[in-house]
Amino acid sequence: MAKELWKGNEAIAEAAIKAGCRYFFGYPITPQNEIPEYMSLRLPQEGGVFLQAESEVAAINMVYGGAGSGARVMTSSSSPGISLKAEGISYIAGAELPCVIVNIVRGGPGLGGIQPAQSDYYQATKGGGHGDYRLIVIAPSSVQEAVDLTQEAFDMADQYRIPVMIMGDGMIGQMMEPVEFKPVAKRSLPEKTWATVGTGGKREPNIINSLFIDPQECENHNIKLFKKYDEITANETRVENYNIEGAEIVFVAYGTTARIVRNAITKLASEGIKAGMIRPITLWPFPTAAVEAAANQASVKAFISVEMSMGQMIDDVKIASNGKKPVHFYGRTGGMIPTPAAIVEHAKKVLGGAK
Amino acid sequence: MFDEKRIRIITGHYGSGKTEFAVNYTFGLAAAGAKTAIVDLDIVNPYFRSRQLEPLFEEKGIRVISSSIKGLSGDIPALSPEINTVFHDKSYQAVLDVGGDKVGATALGRYHEYLDKEPYDMLFVLNANRSMTQDLDGAIKYIRAIEAGSRQKVTALVNNTHLCGETTIDDIMKGQALCEKVSDALGLPIKYVVVQRSLVAQLPQNLKGEVFPIDIYMKKPWEIEDML
């Protein structure tokens, strides 16, 4: 298929449809509105259902119901809307249901603003809702990657019975880029024997629930979840290493920020400074091993976590580098976007002081 | 070139490159010596709007009229009373950059009492690489929806078929073929064929419509090299 020009948000929506998503429940919020709008047009054409719920809380619980029946279901929102969905996300994680949740992140906290941000990293990777649970969190850096990974996200969700979050900053949702829709590699997926699709009078009813009154049972359930999370960490961690060999300075950046950091790396190279980048594609599981390997590399003097936040992913970079190399931070927030020039300046400052 | 009526309305699917064309057109109009105003009527898109180039417009003596609420990042669909200026003060050559779908075009409908009285040109920017406008049917549906929303009629077509930085002459020619079909079906002329300046020399001769070379102003954050 020839390349077409797609806006990030509508491309994510079309990718979901290509992956077999036929149910979308959501509530509008900028800068992700093209997703529900596109779904409202396309899903009826595919025999699916688009429903604008009365609130984010309603939407996520509709996703809970749809996922419980074994369907491929999606919702999307932007930061404040994801906060509203947090309770439902925890329930879905607790009930081990597959679904895809898109967060096109804007500036916060509170209402914040509608320009791009990455300040929902903690919310996405460290909880957001209550309890011991994880989401697979995928952070595309281009519209093409958003399309490929959204399709794969539905397979990941079904394989592990886990909610998968596609997390893009507003720029990923709003920008136009050439895209080719390609089929994703087939996974062998388990049959959804747990789905509430009617017993036909032939079996005991399936019950979908996240309530465990007996504490031992609740602990057992958590242990089971964490075995699954270990398996996901082993199988699904995604990362791109760029120019790491011989690098003095290693940036860690994802999404739009990673695109900007690439320019900074080119500029540094022209000034004779060798810089590289670790680009997490999955934010959870975080590519700990890639950071660890770079920390053990003799040429590397320091890391710089570059984010559109006040510094959230930097915690994971520090954990992974485990004190072996200093970890610095450069960021802009609230909808401001770092410039390559500022990143270059910061790298020079760090190298000047990193002995 | 630029010989349209005093009020020029630029419409098209969002993502068609309508704003990029509108910005280049406005710069060209001002460079040709006209007293120029650009009206950013886009209440649909939250990013990549012509108003974000306000300092550049002002540097070139172009009046920018957008929301009455200042600041780039609002998504409040507020139309400024200042917009009326371009209808009343006929010394202005005006470019109206309209939001990219039926809903976006509705904002223009608000001004129909002026547009009913004064002839205008409404250019429909067509990008054949956009999924909704890649065949005759889709393009006509989109034109009709924008006309219904805006209560105005498209007067000419602009072929702006591109793939951002990956555009080739084949893309432009594919768009030209579609524009010719739309042109035949609706009786609308192809006014401009938009092409990045670096590709102009590769275009064949005798295309329907004037070749309109553009520079890219609506850049993504990592494309802004002068920051380096």
Coordinates of C-alpha atoms in Angstrom, one line a residue:
Chain A
M1 CA 0.0 0.0 0.0
A2 CA 1.3 3.5 -0.9
K3 CA 1.9 5.9 1.9
E4 CA -0.8 8.4 2.9
L5 CA -0.7 11.5 5.0
W6 CA -2.4 11.0 8.4
K7 CA -2.9 13.0 11.5
G8 CA -1.6 11.1 14.6
N9 CA -4.9 10.8 16.3
E10 CA -6.9 9.6 13.3
A11 CA -4.1 7.2 12.4
I12 CA -4.3 5.6 15.9
A13 CA -8.1 5.3 15.5
E14 CA -7.8 3.6 12.0
A15 CA -5.0 1.3 13.3
A16 CA -7.3 0.2 16.1
I17 CA -10.1 -0.6 13.6
K18 CA -7.6 -2.5 11.5
A19 CA -6.7 -4.5 14.6
G20 CA -10.3 -5.5 15.0
C21 CA -11.4 -2.9 17.5
R22 CA -15.2 -2.6 17.0
Y23 CA -16.2 -0.8 20.3
F24 CA -15.1 2.7 21.4
F25 CA -16.4 4.5 24.4
G26 CA -15.1 8.0 25.2
Y27 CA -15.6 11.6 26.1
P28 CA -14.1 14.5 24.2
I29 CA -11.0 16.4 25.4
T30 CA -8.3 18.3 23.5
P31 CA -5.8 17.4 22.0
Q32 CA -7.2 13.9 21.2
N33 CA -10.6 14.7 19.8
E34 CA -9.9 13.4 16.4
I35 CA -9.9 9.9 17.8
P36 CA -13.5 9.8 19.0
E37 CA -14.6 11.9 16.0
Y38 CA -12.9 9.5 13.6
M39 CA -14.4 6.5 15.4
S40 CA -17.8 8.0 15.3
L41 CA -17.6 8.1 11.5
R42 CA -15.8 4.8 10.9
L43 CA -17.1 2.3 13.5
P44 CA -20.7 2.3 12.2
Q45 CA -19.3 1.5 8.7
E46 CA -17.5 -1.5 10.2
G47 CA -20.6 -2.8 12.1
G48 CA -19.1 -1.5 15.3
V49 CA -20.3 0.8 18.1
F50 CA -19.2 4.3 18.9
L51 CA -20.6 5.8 22.1
Q52 CA -19.9 9.1 23.6
A53 CA -20.4 8.5 27.2
E54 CA -21.7 11.0 29.7
S55 CA -18.3 11.2 31.4
E56 CA -14.9 9.6 31.4
V57 CA -15.9 7.5 34.4
A58 CA -18.8 6.0 32.4
A59 CA -16.6 5.5 29.3
I60 CA -14.0 3.4 31.1
N61 CA -16.6 1.3 32.8
M62 CA -18.2 0.6 29.4
V63 CA -14.7 -0.5 28.3
Y64 CA -14.7 -2.8 31.4
G65 CA -18.0 -4.3 30.2
G66 CA -17.0 -4.6 26.6
A67 CA -13.7 -6.2 27.4
G68 CA -15.4 -8.6 29.8
S69 CA -17.4 -9.9 26.9
G70 CA -14.2 -10.6 25.0
A71 CA -14.5 -7.8 22.4
R72 CA -11.7 -5.6 21.3
V73 CA -12.4 -2.3 23.0
M74 CA -10.7 1.0 23.1
T75 CA -11.1 4.4 24.9
S76 CA -9.0 7.5 24.5
S77 CA -8.6 10.7 26.4
S78 CA -6.0 13.3 27.5
S79 CA -4.5 13.8 30.9
P80 CA -7.3 15.1 33.1
G81 CA -9.7 12.6 31.5
I82 CA -7.2 9.7 32.2
S83 CA -7.2 10.8 35.9
L84 CA -11.0 10.4 35.9
K85 CA -10.6 7.0 34.4
A86 CA -8.1 5.9 36.9
E87 CA -10.5 3.9 39.1
G88 CA -11.8 2.0 36.2
I89 CA -8.3 1.3 34.9
S90 CA -7.4 -0.2 38.3
Y91 CA -10.6 -2.4 38.2
I92 CA -9.8 -3.6 34.6
A93 CA -6.2 -4.4 35.6
G94 CA -7.5 -6.2 38.7
A95 CA -10.1 -8.2 36.7
E96 CA -7.3 -9.0 34.1
L97 CA -9.2 -7.7 31.1
P98 CA -7.6 -6.8 27.8
C99 CA -8.3 -3.3 26.4
V100 CA -6.4 -0.4 24.8
I101 CA -6.4 3.1 26.4
V102 CA -4.9 6.0 24.6
N103 CA -3.6 9.0 26.5
I104 CA -2.6 12.0 24.3
V105 CA -0.9 14.0 27.0
R106 CA -1.3 17.7 27.6
G107 CA 0.1 20.1 30.2
G108 CA -0.9 19.7 33.8
P109 CA -1.5 19.4 36.7
G110 CA -5.2 20.1 37.0
L111 CA -6.7 21.5 33.8
G112 CA -3.3 22.6 32.7
G113 CA -3.3 23.4 29.0
I114 CA -3.8 21.8 25.6
Q115 CA -0.2 21.9 24.4
P116 CA 2.0 18.7 24.4
A117 CA 3.5 17.3 27.6
Q118 CA 5.0 14.1 29.0
S119 CA 4.1 14.8 32.6
D120 CA 1.8 11.8 32.9
Y121 CA 4.7 9.4 33.1
Y122 CA 4.3 8.7 36.8
Q123 CA 0.5 8.3 36.3
A124 CA 1.0 5.8 33.5
T125 CA 3.9 3.8 34.8
K126 CA 3.6 4.0 38.6
G127 CA -0.1 3.5 39.2
G128 CA -2.5 6.3 38.6
G129 CA -5.2 4.1 40.0
H130 CA -5.0 2.2 43.3
G131 CA -3.4 -1.1 44.1
D132 CA -0.4 -3.1 42.8
Y133 CA -0.9 -3.2 39.1
R134 CA 0.8 -2.4 35.9
L135 CA -0.2 -1.3 32.4
I136 CA 1.9 -2.0 29.4
V137 CA 2.7 1.6 28.4
I138 CA 3.8 2.2 24.8
A139 CA 5.3 5.6 23.7
P140 CA 5.4 6.0 19.9
S141 CA 7.8 8.6 18.5
S142 CA 6.2 9.0 15.0
V143 CA 2.8 8.5 13.5
Q144 CA 4.0 5.4 11.7
E145 CA 5.1 3.9 15.0
A146 CA 1.8 4.9 16.6
V147 CA 0.0 3.0 13.9
D148 CA 2.2 -0.1 14.1
L149 CA 2.2 -0.3 17.9
T150 CA -1.6 0.5 18.3
Q151 CA -2.3 -2.6 16.2
E152 CA 0.1 -4.7 18.2
A153 CA -1.3 -3.3 21.5
F154 CA -4.5 -5.2 21.0
D155 CA -2.6 -8.5 20.6
M156 CA -0.5 -7.7 23.7
A157 CA -3.6 -7.0 25.6
D158 CA -5.2 -10.3 24.6
Q159 CA -2.1 -12.3 25.1
Y160 CA -1.5 -11.2 28.7
R161 CA -5.1 -10.1 29.6
I162 CA -3.8 -6.6 30.5
P163 CA -4.8 -3.1 29.7
V164 CA -2.3 -1.5 27.3
M165 CA -1.8 2.3 27.2
I166 CA -0.7 4.1 24.1
M167 CA 0.9 7.3 25.5
G168 CA 1.7 10.1 23.1
D169 CA 2.3 13.7 23.8
G170 CA -0.1 16.1 22.1
M171 CA 2.3 16.5 19.2
I172 CA 2.1 12.8 18.3
G173 CA -1.7 13.2 18.2
Q174 CA -1.8 16.4 16.3
M175 CA 1.0 16.2 13.7
M176 CA 0.7 15.0 10.1
E177 CA 3.1 12.4 8.8
P178 CA 3.3 9.9 6.0
V179 CA 2.0 6.5 7.1
E180 CA 1.7 3.0 5.6
F181 CA -0.7 0.6 7.2
K182 CA 1.0 -2.8 7.4
P183 CA -0.2 -6.0 9.0
V184 CA 1.5 -6.8 12.3
A185 CA 3.2 -10.1 12.9
K186 CA 0.7 -12.7 14.0
R187 CA 0.8 -13.9 17.6
S188 CA -0.8 -17.1 18.8
L189 CA -3.4 -15.8 21.1
P190 CA -5.2 -17.8 23.8
E191 CA -8.9 -18.4 23.4
K192 CA -11.0 -16.1 25.6
T193 CA -12.6 -18.9 27.6
W194 CA -13.2 -16.4 30.5
A195 CA -15.4 -14.0 28.5
T196 CA -19.0 -13.5 29.6
V197 CA -20.7 -14.4 26.3
G198 CA -23.5 -16.6 27.7
T199 CA -23.3 -20.2 28.9
G200 CA -25.7 -21.7 26.4
G201 CA -26.8 -23.8 29.3
K202 CA -23.6 -25.8 28.9
R203 CA -21.2 -24.5 31.5
E204 CA -21.0 -22.6 34.8
P205 CA -21.2 -18.8 34.2
N206 CA -18.0 -16.9 33.9
I207 CA -17.6 -14.2 36.5
I208 CA -15.5 -11.1 36.0
N209 CA -14.5 -9.4 39.2
S210 CA -11.7 -7.7 41.1
L211 CA -13.2 -8.3 44.5
F212 CA -11.2 -10.7 46.9
I213 CA -12.7 -10.5 50.4
D214 CA -10.3 -13.2 51.8
P215 CA -6.9 -11.4 52.2
Q216 CA -5.0 -14.6 51.3
E217 CA -6.9 -14.9 48.1
C218 CA -6.3 -11.3 47.4
E219 CA -2.5 -11.8 48.0
N220 CA -2.5 -14.9 45.8
H221 CA -4.2 -12.8 43.0
N222 CA -1.5 -10.1 43.3
I223 CA 1.3 -12.8 43.2
K224 CA -0.3 -14.2 40.1
L225 CA -0.5 -10.7 38.5
F226 CA 3.2 -10.1 39.2
K227 CA 4.2 -13.4 37.7
K228 CA 2.5 -12.1 34.6
Y229 CA 4.3 -8.8 34.9
D230 CA 7.6 -10.5 35.0
E231 CA 6.8 -12.4 31.9
I232 CA 5.8 -9.2 30.1
T233 CA 9.1 -7.5 31.3
A234 CA 11.0 -10.4 29.8
N235 CA 9.1 -10.6 26.5
E236 CA 7.8 -7.1 25.6
T237 CA 10.4 -4.5 26.7
R238 CA 11.1 -2.3 23.6
V239 CA 13.9 0.2 23.2
E240 CA 15.8 1.9 20.5
N241 CA 19.5 2.5 21.0
Y242 CA 20.8 5.3 18.9
N243 CA 24.5 6.1 18.5
I244 CA 25.4 4.6 21.9
E245 CA 28.8 3.1 20.8
G246 CA 31.6 5.3 22.0
A247 CA 29.1 7.9 23.3
E248 CA 30.4 10.2 26.1
I249 CA 26.9 11.4 26.9
V250 CA 23.7 9.3 26.7
F251 CA 20.3 11.0 26.5
V252 CA 17.2 9.1 27.5
A253 CA 14.1 10.4 25.8
Y254 CA 10.9 9.2 24.3
G255 CA 8.1 10.4 22.0
T256 CA 8.4 13.9 20.5
T257 CA 11.3 14.7 22.8
A258 CA 13.4 11.8 21.2
R259 CA 12.9 13.4 17.8
I260 CA 14.3 16.7 19.1
V261 CA 17.2 14.9 20.9
R262 CA 18.2 13.3 17.7
N263 CA 18.8 16.8 16.2
A264 CA 20.8 17.7 19.3
I265 CA 23.0 14.6 18.9
T266 CA 23.7 15.6 15.2
K267 CA 24.6 19.1 16.3
L268 CA 26.9 17.8 19.1
A269 CA 28.6 15.5 16.7
S270 CA 29.4 18.5 14.4
E271 CA 31.1 20.0 17.4
G272 CA 33.1 16.8 18.0
I273 CA 31.0 15.6 21.0
K274 CA 29.9 12.0 20.8
A275 CA 26.3 11.6 22.1
G276 CA 23.8 8.8 21.9
M277 CA 20.3 8.1 23.0
I278 CA 18.3 5.4 24.6
R279 CA 14.7 5.7 23.4
P280 CA 12.3 3.7 25.5
I281 CA 9.4 2.5 23.3
T282 CA 7.8 0.8 26.2
L283 CA 7.8 3.0 29.3
W284 CA 6.6 0.1 31.3
P285 CA 8.3 -2.3 31.1
F286 CA 11.1 0.3 31.2
P287 CA 14.3 -0.7 29.3
T288 CA 16.4 -1.1 32.4
A289 CA 18.9 -3.4 30.8
A290 CA 19.7 -0.9 28.0
V291 CA 20.4 1.8 30.6
E292 CA 22.4 -0.6 32.7
A293 CA 24.5 -1.6 29.7
A294 CA 25.2 2.0 28.9
A295 CA 26.1 2.7 32.5
N296 CA 28.7 -0.1 32.3
Q297 CA 30.1 1.3 29.1
A298 CA 33.5 3.0 29.8
S299 CA 33.0 5.8 27.3
V300 CA 29.8 7.0 29.0
K301 CA 30.4 9.9 31.4
A302 CA 26.8 10.8 32.2
F303 CA 23.1 10.4 31.3
I304 CA 20.7 13.2 30.6
S305 CA 17.0 12.4 30.9
V306 CA 15.2 14.8 28.6
E307 CA 11.4 15.1 29.1
M308 CA 8.5 17.4 28.7
S309 CA 8.0 17.4 32.4
M310 CA 9.8 18.5 35.6
G311 CA 11.5 15.1 35.6
Q312 CA 9.7 11.9 36.1
M313 CA 11.3 9.2 33.9
I314 CA 14.6 10.3 35.4
D315 CA 13.7 8.2 38.5
D316 CA 13.8 5.0 36.3
V317 CA 17.0 6.1 34.6
K318 CA 18.6 6.5 38.1
I319 CA 17.3 3.1 39.3
A320 CA 18.7 1.4 36.2
S321 CA 22.0 3.2 36.2
N322 CA 22.2 2.4 39.9
G323 CA 24.7 5.0 40.9
K324 CA 27.3 3.9 38.3
K325 CA 27.1 7.2 36.3
P326 CA 25.6 10.6 37.2
V327 CA 22.0 11.1 35.8
H328 CA 21.1 14.7 34.9
F329 CA 17.9 16.2 33.7
Y330 CA 16.7 18.7 31.1
G331 CA 13.1 19.4 30.6
R332 CA 10.4 21.9 29.7
T333 CA 6.8 21.5 30.8
G334 CA 3.3 22.9 30.8
G335 CA 3.1 22.6 27.0
M336 CA 6.6 24.1 26.3
I337 CA 8.8 22.0 24.0
P338 CA 12.6 21.7 24.5
T339 CA 14.7 23.1 21.6
P340 CA 17.7 21.2 20.2
A341 CA 19.9 24.2 21.1
A342 CA 19.0 24.1 24.8
I343 CA 19.6 20.4 24.9
V344 CA 23.1 20.9 23.3
E345 CA 23.9 23.6 25.8
H346 CA 22.8 21.4 28.7
A347 CA 24.9 18.5 27.4
K348 CA 28.0 20.7 27.2
K349 CA 27.4 22.0 30.7
V350 CA 27.1 18.4 32.0
L351 CA 30.3 17.3 30.2
G352 CA 32.2 20.3 31.5
G353 CA 31.4 19.3 35.0
A354 CA 31.4 15.5 34.6
K355 CA 34.8 14.3 35.5
Chain B
M1 CA -1.1 34.9 -9.2
F2 CA -2.9 36.5 -6.3
D3 CA -5.5 37.9 -8.7
E4 CA -8.4 36.5 -6.6
K5 CA -11.2 38.7 -5.3
R6 CA -10.5 40.9 -2.3
I7 CA -11.8 38.3 0.1
R8 CA -10.1 35.0 -0.3
I9 CA -11.3 32.0 1.7
I10 CA -9.0 29.0 2.1
T11 CA -10.7 25.7 2.9
G12 CA -9.8 22.1 2.8
H13 CA -9.6 18.9 4.8
Y14 CA -7.6 19.3 8.0
G15 CA -4.1 18.0 7.3
S16 CA -4.4 18.9 3.6
G17 CA -1.8 21.6 4.1
K18 CA -4.4 24.3 3.8
T19 CA -2.8 26.5 6.5
E20 CA 0.7 26.1 4.9
F21 CA -0.8 27.3 1.6
A22 CA -2.7 30.1 3.3
V23 CA 0.5 31.3 5.0
N24 CA 2.5 31.2 1.8
Y25 CA -0.3 32.9 -0.1
T26 CA -0.5 35.7 2.5
F27 CA 3.2 36.3 2.4
G28 CA 3.1 36.4 -1.4
L29 CA 0.2 38.8 -1.4
A30 CA 1.9 41.2 1.0
A31 CA 5.2 40.9 -0.9
A32 CA 3.3 42.0 -4.0
G33 CA 2.5 45.2 -2.2
A34 CA -1.1 44.7 -0.9
K35 CA -2.3 45.9 2.4
T36 CA -2.9 42.4 3.7
A37 CA -4.7 40.8 6.6
I38 CA -4.9 37.1 7.5
V39 CA -7.9 35.9 9.5
D40 CA -7.3 32.7 11.4
L41 CA -10.8 31.2 11.6
D42 CA -9.6 27.8 12.6
I43 CA -11.6 26.9 15.7
V44 CA -11.1 23.1 15.1
N45 CA -7.3 22.5 15.2
P46 CA -5.5 23.1 18.5
Y47 CA -2.0 23.0 17.0
F48 CA -0.4 24.1 13.7
R49 CA -2.6 27.2 13.3
S50 CA -1.6 30.2 11.2
R51 CA -1.8 32.5 14.3
Q52 CA 1.3 30.8 15.8
L53 CA 3.3 32.7 13.1
E54 CA 2.0 36.1 14.3
P55 CA 5.5 37.6 14.9
L56 CA 6.5 36.7 11.3
F57 CA 3.3 38.2 9.8
E58 CA 3.8 41.4 11.8
E59 CA 7.4 41.7 10.7
K60 CA 6.1 41.7 7.1
G61 CA 3.4 44.3 7.9
I62 CA 0.5 41.8 7.7
R63 CA -2.4 42.2 10.1
V64 CA -3.2 39.0 12.0
I65 CA -6.8 38.6 13.3
S66 CA -7.6 35.4 15.3
S67 CA -9.3 34.7 18.6
S68 CA -10.3 37.5 20.9
I69 CA -8.7 35.5 23.6
K70 CA -5.0 36.0 23.5
G71 CA -2.5 33.2 23.8
L72 CA -1.7 30.5 21.4
S73 CA -2.9 27.5 23.3
G74 CA -6.5 28.2 24.0
D75 CA -9.1 25.9 22.5
I76 CA -11.9 28.2 23.1
P77 CA -13.8 28.8 19.9
A78 CA -14.0 32.5 20.3
L79 CA -14.3 34.7 17.2
S80 CA -13.0 38.2 17.5
P81 CA -15.2 41.2 16.6
E82 CA -12.0 42.5 14.9
I83 CA -12.8 40.0 12.1
N84 CA -15.5 42.4 10.9
T85 CA -12.8 44.8 10.0
V86 CA -11.8 43.0 6.8
F87 CA -15.4 43.1 5.6
H88 CA -15.9 46.8 6.3
D89 CA -12.5 48.2 5.5
K90 CA -12.2 47.5 1.8
S91 CA -8.7 48.7 1.6
Y92 CA -7.6 45.3 3.0
Q93 CA -6.8 42.3 0.9
A94 CA -7.9 39.5 3.1
V95 CA -7.1 35.8 3.5
L96 CA -9.4 33.8 5.7
D97 CA -7.9 30.5 6.9
V98 CA -10.9 28.3 7.7
G99 CA -10.9 25.2 10.0
G100 CA -10.7 21.9 8.1
D101 CA -14.1 20.3 8.1
K102 CA -17.8 21.0 8.1
V103 CA -17.7 22.0 11.7
G104 CA -14.7 24.2 11.2
A105 CA -16.4 25.8 8.2
T106 CA -19.4 26.6 10.3
A107 CA -17.5 29.6 11.8
L108 CA -17.4 31.1 8.3
G109 CA -21.2 30.8 8.0
R110 CA -21.4 33.5 10.7
Y111 CA -20.2 36.0 8.1
H112 CA -22.6 35.1 5.3
E113 CA -24.4 38.5 5.4
Y114 CA -21.1 40.1 4.3
L115 CA -20.2 37.4 1.8
D116 CA -23.7 37.4 0.3
K117 CA -23.1 41.1 -0.6
E118 CA -19.4 41.1 -1.8
P119 CA -18.0 38.6 -4.3
Y120 CA -15.3 36.4 -2.9
D121 CA -13.0 33.6 -3.9
M122 CA -13.1 30.3 -2.0
L123 CA -10.2 28.0 -2.7
F124 CA -10.5 24.4 -1.8
V125 CA -7.2 22.8 -1.0
L126 CA -7.1 19.2 -2.1
N127 CA -4.5 16.6 -1.0
A128 CA -5.0 13.3 -2.7
N129 CA -2.8 11.6 -0.1
R130 CA -5.5 12.2 2.6
S131 CA -7.7 9.2 3.1
M132 CA -11.0 11.1 3.0
T133 CA -10.2 13.0 -0.2
Q134 CA -8.3 10.5 -2.3
D135 CA -11.0 9.8 -4.9
L136 CA -13.6 11.8 -6.8
D137 CA -16.4 10.8 -4.5
G138 CA -14.6 11.6 -1.3
A139 CA -13.4 15.0 -2.6
I140 CA -16.9 16.0 -3.8
K141 CA -18.5 14.9 -0.5
Y142 CA -15.9 17.0 1.4
I143 CA -16.4 20.0 -0.8
R144 CA -20.2 19.8 -0.4
A145 CA -19.9 19.4 3.4
I146 CA -17.7 22.5 3.7
E147 CA -20.0 24.4 1.5
A148 CA -23.0 23.4 3.6
G149 CA -21.2 24.3 6.9
S150 CA -19.9 27.6 5.6
R151 CA -23.0 28.6 3.6
Q152 CA -20.6 29.6 0.8
K153 CA -19.5 28.1 -2.6
V154 CA -16.1 26.9 -3.6
T155 CA -14.9 28.9 -6.6
A156 CA -11.6 27.1 -7.5
L157 CA -9.4 24.1 -6.6
V158 CA -5.8 24.1 -5.3
N159 CA -3.8 20.9 -5.8
N160 CA -1.7 20.6 -2.7
T161 CA -1.0 16.9 -2.8
H162 CA 2.1 16.1 -0.7
L163 CA 3.6 13.7 1.9
C164 CA 5.4 16.3 4.0
G165 CA 9.2 15.8 3.5
E166 CA 8.7 12.7 1.4
T167 CA 6.8 14.4 -1.4
T168 CA 7.7 13.5 -5.0
I169 CA 6.5 14.7 -8.4
D170 CA 4.4 11.5 -8.6
D171 CA 2.4 12.7 -5.6
I172 CA 1.7 16.0 -7.2
M173 CA 0.7 14.4 -10.5
K174 CA -1.6 12.0 -8.7
G175 CA -3.3 15.0 -7.1
Q176 CA -3.4 16.8 -10.4
A177 CA -5.3 13.9 -12.0
L178 CA -7.8 13.9 -9.1
C179 CA -8.2 17.7 -9.3
E180 CA -8.9 17.4 -13.0
K181 CA -11.7 14.9 -12.4
V182 CA -13.2 17.1 -9.7
S183 CA -12.8 20.1 -12.0
D184 CA -14.7 18.3 -14.7
A185 CA -17.4 17.0 -12.4
L186 CA -18.1 20.3 -10.6
G187 CA -17.1 22.8 -13.3
L188 CA -14.5 24.4 -11.0
P189 CA -11.1 25.6 -12.3
I190 CA -7.8 24.4 -10.9
K191 CA -6.2 27.7 -9.8
Y192 CA -2.9 26.6 -8.3
V193 CA -0.6 23.6 -8.2
V194 CA 1.3 23.9 -4.9
V195 CA 4.9 22.6 -4.9
Q196 CA 7.8 22.9 -2.5
R197 CA 10.3 25.3 -4.0
S198 CA 13.0 22.6 -4.4
L199 CA 10.7 20.5 -6.7
V200 CA 9.5 23.2 -9.0
A201 CA 12.1 22.4 -11.8
Q202 CA 10.9 18.8 -12.0
L203 CA 7.2 19.7 -12.7
P204 CA 6.0 19.1 -16.3
Q205 CA 5.0 22.1 -18.4
N206 CA 1.4 23.0 -19.3
L207 CA -0.3 21.9 -16.1
K208 CA -3.8 23.2 -15.6
G209 CA -3.4 25.9 -13.0
E210 CA -0.5 28.1 -12.0
V211 CA 2.5 26.6 -10.3
F212 CA 2.6 27.9 -6.7
P213 CA 6.0 27.4 -5.1
I214 CA 6.0 27.3 -1.3
D215 CA 8.4 27.3 1.6
I216 CA 7.6 25.4 4.8
Y217 CA 6.7 27.5 7.7
M218 CA 4.4 25.2 9.8
K219 CA 7.3 23.1 11.2
K220 CA 7.4 20.3 13.7
P221 CA 9.6 21.0 16.8
W222 CA 12.5 19.0 15.5
E223 CA 12.4 20.6 12.1
I224 CA 13.1 24.1 13.5
E225 CA 16.8 24.2 12.6
D226 CA 17.3 27.9 13.0
M227 CA 17.0 27.2 16.8
L228 CA 20.4 25.4 16.5

